[in-house]
CSV table of C-alpha atoms in Angstrom, one decimal:
chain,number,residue,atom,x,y,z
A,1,UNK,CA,15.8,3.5,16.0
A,2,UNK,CA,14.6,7.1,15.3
A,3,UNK,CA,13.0,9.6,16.8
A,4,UNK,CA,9.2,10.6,16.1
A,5,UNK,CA,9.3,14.8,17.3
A,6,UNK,CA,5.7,16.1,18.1
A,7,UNK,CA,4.3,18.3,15.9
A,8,UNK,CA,5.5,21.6,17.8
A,9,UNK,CA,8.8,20.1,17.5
A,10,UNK,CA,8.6,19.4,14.2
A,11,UNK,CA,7.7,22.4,12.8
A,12,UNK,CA,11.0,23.8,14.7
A,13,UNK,CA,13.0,21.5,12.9
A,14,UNK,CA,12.0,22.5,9.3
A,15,UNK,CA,13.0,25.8,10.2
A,16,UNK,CA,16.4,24.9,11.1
A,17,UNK,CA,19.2,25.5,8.4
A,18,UNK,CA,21.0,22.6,6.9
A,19,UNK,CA,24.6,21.9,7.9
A,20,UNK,CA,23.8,24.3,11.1
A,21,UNK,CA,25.8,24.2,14.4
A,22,UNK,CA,22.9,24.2,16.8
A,23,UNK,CA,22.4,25.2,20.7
A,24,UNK,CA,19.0,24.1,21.9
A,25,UNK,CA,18.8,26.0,25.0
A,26,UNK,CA,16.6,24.2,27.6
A,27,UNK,CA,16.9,20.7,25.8
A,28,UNK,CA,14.7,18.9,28.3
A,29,UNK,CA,14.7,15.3,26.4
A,30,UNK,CA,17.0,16.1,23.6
A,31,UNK,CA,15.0,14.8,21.1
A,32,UNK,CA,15.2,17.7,18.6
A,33,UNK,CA,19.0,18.1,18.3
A,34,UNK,CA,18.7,13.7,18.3
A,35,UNK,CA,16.3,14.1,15.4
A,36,UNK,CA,18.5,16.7,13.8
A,37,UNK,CA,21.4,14.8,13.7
A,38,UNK,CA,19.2,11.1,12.4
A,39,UNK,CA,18.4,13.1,9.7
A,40,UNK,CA,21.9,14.1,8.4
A,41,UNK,CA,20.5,17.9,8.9
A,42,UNK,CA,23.2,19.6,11.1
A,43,UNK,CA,27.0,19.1,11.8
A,44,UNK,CA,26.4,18.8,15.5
A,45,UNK,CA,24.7,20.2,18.4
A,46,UNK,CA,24.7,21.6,21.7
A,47,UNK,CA,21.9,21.0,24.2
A,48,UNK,CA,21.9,23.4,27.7
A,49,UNK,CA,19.8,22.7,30.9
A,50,UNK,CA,20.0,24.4,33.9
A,51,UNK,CA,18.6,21.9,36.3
A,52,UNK,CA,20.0,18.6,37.1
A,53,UNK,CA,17.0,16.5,36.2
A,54,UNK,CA,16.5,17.1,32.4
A,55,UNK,CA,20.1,17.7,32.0
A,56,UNK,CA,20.4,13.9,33.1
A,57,UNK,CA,17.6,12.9,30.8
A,58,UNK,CA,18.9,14.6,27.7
A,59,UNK,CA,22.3,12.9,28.8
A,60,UNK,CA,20.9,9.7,28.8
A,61,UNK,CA,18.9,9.7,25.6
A,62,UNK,CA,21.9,11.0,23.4
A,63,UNK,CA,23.9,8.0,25.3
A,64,UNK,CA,20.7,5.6,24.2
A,65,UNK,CA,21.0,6.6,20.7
A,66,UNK,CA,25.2,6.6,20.9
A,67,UNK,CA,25.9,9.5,19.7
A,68,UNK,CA,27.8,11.4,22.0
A,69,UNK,CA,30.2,12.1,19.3
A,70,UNK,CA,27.9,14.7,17.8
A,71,UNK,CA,25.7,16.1,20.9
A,72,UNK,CA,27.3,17.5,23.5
A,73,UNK,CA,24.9,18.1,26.7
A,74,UNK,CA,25.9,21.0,28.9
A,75,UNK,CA,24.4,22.1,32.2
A,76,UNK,CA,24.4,25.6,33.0
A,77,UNK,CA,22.3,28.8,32.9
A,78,UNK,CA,21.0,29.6,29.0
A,79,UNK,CA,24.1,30.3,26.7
A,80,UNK,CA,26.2,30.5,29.9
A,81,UNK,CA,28.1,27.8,29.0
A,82,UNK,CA,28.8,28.7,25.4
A,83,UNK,CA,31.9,29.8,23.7
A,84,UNK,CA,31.3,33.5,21.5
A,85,UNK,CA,31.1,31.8,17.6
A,86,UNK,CA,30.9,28.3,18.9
A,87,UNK,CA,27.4,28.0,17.5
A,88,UNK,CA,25.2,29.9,14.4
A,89,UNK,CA,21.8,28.7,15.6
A,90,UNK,CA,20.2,28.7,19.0
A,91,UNK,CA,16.9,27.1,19.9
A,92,UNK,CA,14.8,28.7,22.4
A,93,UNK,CA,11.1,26.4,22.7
A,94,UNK,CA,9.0,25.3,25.2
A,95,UNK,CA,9.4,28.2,27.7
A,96,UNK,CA,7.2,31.7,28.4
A,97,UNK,CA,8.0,34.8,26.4
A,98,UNK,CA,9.2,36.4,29.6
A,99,UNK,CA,12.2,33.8,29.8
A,100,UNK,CA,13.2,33.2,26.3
A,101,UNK,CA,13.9,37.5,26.5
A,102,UNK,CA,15.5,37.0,29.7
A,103,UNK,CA,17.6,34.4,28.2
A,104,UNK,CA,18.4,36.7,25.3
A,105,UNK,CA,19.3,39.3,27.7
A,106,UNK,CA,21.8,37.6,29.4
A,107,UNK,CA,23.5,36.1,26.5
A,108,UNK,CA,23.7,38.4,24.6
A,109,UNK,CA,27.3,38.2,24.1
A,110,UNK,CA,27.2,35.0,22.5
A,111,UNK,CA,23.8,34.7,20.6
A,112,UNK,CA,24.2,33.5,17.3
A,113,UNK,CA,23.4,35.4,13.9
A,114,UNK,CA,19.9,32.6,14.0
A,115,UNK,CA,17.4,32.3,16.2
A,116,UNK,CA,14.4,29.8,16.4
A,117,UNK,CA,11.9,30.7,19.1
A,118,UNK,CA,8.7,29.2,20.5
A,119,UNK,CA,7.8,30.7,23.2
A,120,UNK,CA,4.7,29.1,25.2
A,121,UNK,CA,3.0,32.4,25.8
A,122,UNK,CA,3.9,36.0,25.6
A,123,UNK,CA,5.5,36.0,22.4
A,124,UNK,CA,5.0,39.5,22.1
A,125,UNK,CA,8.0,40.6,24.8
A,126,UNK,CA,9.9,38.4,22.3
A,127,UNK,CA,8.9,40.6,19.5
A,128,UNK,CA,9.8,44.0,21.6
A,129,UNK,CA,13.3,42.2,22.2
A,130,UNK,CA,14.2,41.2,18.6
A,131,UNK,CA,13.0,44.5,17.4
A,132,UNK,CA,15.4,46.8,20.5
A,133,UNK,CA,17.9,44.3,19.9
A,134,UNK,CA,19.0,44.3,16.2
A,135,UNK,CA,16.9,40.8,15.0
A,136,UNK,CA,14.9,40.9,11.9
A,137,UNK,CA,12.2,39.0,12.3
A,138,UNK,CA,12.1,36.5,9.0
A,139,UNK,CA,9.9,33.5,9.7
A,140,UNK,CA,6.1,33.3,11.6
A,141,UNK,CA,4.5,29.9,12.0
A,142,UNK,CA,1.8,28.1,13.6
A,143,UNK,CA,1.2,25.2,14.8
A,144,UNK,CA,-1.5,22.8,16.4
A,145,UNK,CA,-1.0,20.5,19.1
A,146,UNK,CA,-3.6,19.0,21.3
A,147,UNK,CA,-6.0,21.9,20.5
A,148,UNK,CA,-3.2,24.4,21.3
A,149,UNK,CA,-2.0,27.1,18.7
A,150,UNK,CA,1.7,27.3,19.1
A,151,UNK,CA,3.8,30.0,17.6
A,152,UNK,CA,7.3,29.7,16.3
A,153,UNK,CA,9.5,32.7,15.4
A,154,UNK,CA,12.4,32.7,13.6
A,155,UNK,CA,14.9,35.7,13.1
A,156,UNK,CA,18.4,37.0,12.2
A,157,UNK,CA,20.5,39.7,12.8
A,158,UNK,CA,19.3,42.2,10.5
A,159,UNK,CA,17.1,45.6,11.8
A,160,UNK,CA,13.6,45.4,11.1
A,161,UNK,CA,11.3,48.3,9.7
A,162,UNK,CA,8.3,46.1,10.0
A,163,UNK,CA,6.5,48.0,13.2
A,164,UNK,CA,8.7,50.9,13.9
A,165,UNK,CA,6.6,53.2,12.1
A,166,UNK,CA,3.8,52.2,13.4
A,167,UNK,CA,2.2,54.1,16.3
A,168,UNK,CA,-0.7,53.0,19.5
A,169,UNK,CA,-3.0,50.4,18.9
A,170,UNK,CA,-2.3,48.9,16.1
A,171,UNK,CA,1.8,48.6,17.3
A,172,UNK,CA,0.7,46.8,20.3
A,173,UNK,CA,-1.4,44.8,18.7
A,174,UNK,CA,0.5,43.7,15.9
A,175,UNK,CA,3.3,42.8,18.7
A,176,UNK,CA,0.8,40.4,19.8
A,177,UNK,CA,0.0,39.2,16.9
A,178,UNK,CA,3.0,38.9,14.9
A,179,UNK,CA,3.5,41.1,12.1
A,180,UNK,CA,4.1,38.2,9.6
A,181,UNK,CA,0.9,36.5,10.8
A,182,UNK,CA,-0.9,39.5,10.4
A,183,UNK,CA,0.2,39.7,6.7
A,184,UNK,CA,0.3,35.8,5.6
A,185,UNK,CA,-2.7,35.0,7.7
A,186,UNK,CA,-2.6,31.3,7.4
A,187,UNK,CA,-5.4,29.2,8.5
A,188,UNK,CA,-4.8,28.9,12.4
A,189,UNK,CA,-4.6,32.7,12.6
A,190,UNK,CA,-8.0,32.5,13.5
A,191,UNK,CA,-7.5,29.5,16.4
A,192,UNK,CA,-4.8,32.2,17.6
A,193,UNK,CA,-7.1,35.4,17.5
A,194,UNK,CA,-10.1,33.5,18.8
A,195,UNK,CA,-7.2,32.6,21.7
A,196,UNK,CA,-6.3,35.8,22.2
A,197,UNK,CA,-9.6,37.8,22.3
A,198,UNK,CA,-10.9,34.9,24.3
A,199,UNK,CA,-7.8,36.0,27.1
A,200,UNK,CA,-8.8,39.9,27.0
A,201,UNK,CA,-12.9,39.3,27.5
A,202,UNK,CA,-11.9,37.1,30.4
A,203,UNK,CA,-9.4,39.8,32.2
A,204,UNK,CA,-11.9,42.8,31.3
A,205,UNK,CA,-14.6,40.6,33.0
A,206,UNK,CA,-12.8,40.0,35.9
A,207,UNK,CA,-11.9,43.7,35.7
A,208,UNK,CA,-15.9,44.5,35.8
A,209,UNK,CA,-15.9,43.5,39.3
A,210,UNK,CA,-13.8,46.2,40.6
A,211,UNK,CA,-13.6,49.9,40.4
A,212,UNK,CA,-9.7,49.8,40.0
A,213,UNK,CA,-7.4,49.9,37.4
A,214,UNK,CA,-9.8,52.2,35.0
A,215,UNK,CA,-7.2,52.7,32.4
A,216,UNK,CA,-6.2,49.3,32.1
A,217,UNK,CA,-9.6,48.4,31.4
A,218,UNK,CA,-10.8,50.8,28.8
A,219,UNK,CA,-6.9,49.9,27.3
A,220,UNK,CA,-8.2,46.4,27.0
A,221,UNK,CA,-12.1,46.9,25.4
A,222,UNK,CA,-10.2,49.4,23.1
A,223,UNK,CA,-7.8,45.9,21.8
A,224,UNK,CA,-11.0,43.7,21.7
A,225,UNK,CA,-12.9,46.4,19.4
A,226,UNK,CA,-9.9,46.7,17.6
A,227,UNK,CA,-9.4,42.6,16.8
A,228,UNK,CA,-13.3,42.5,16.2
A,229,UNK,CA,-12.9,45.4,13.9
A,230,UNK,CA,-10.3,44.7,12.0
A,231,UNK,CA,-9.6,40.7,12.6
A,232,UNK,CA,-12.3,38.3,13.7
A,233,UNK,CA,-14.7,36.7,11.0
């Protein structure tokens, strides 16, 4: 019996590297690391969950699929319960921007020289991390899942030139967007910049109603000229 991965999922396993020793941090299910290893892609893998409940489930569904001899589910805080070296790729999908840094943060000791990301929202705080932190961003990808654009970054140790030069507007925005993107385009770059100028004109409205936060305001109509200047067709 094998596993079917959505197509968010899916997209994060092409990008993982054959014969990889993997760390999918906040598993949930399992599934990933369970398809990984169906499909003769990595040695083994490690999946960490912090709370009890999808640390059980993943438990369970790599007992129902017997093999226990090549998944080993851990519970613990992020990479808190991983050895320095013990892995070369981490997972990090299905959580906000915010928390995937966080995570990176606090495990920074023991991150491996790979990292697969896809971070629900925020992905720019993701960017600002890899890029202060000595990650090279290699990989930018898109994917659509019940009329959601997801994105998926991959990087590896390696500094990146990509934005430091770049100064204001553009640099922020370009955070946001994802360098990559920016330069590839593919198709659902506009689904994602529709998304994302759709998110500013509905905070500058609601911004409209006040006399407060001035600055942040004209910051915001200065990014929506910007992405109908330069982006939307």
């Amino acid at each position: 019996m094998s596993i079917t991965l959505a197509p968010r999922l899916a997209a994060v396993a092409q990008l993982v590297p054959e014969g990889a020793v993997v760390a999918d941090i906040g598993g949930d299910h399992g599934f990933l690391l369970i398809y990984l290893v169906q499909q003769n892609k990595i040695k083994r893998g490690i999946i960490s969950e912090f709370t009890a409940g999808p640390y059980l489930n993943a438990l369970r569904n790599v007992q129902k699929y017997k093999l226990e001899q090549k998944i080993e589910v851990r519970q613990g805080d992020g990479l808190q319960k991983l050895a320095v070296g013990e892995v070369n790729v981490a997972v990090l999908a299905g959580m906000g921007g915010a928390l995937i840094s966080h995570i990176l943060t606090i495990g920074r000791i023991k991150l491996p020289p790979f990292l697969i990301m896809q971070p629900q929202n925020a992905a720019s705080k993701v960017r600002l991390w890899l890029e202060a932190n000595g990650y090279q961003l290699v990989v930018e990808k898109l994917v659509l899942e019940r009329n959601t654009c997801y994105e998926i970054l991959v990087a590896k140790v390696g500094q990146s030139s990509q934005l430091y030069p770049l100064q204001g507007i553009k640099r922020k925005m370009l955070f946001e967007i994802g360098p990559i993107l920016w330069q590839e385009k593919p198709p659902l770059i506009q689904v994602k910049l529709a998304e994302l100028l759709a998110k500013k004109e509905r905070i500058v409205n609601g911004l409209e109603k006040t006399t407060e936060r001035n600055l942040k305001k004209q910051q915001l109509k200065s990014e929506i000229a910007w992405l109908k200047e330069h982006i939307v067709t």
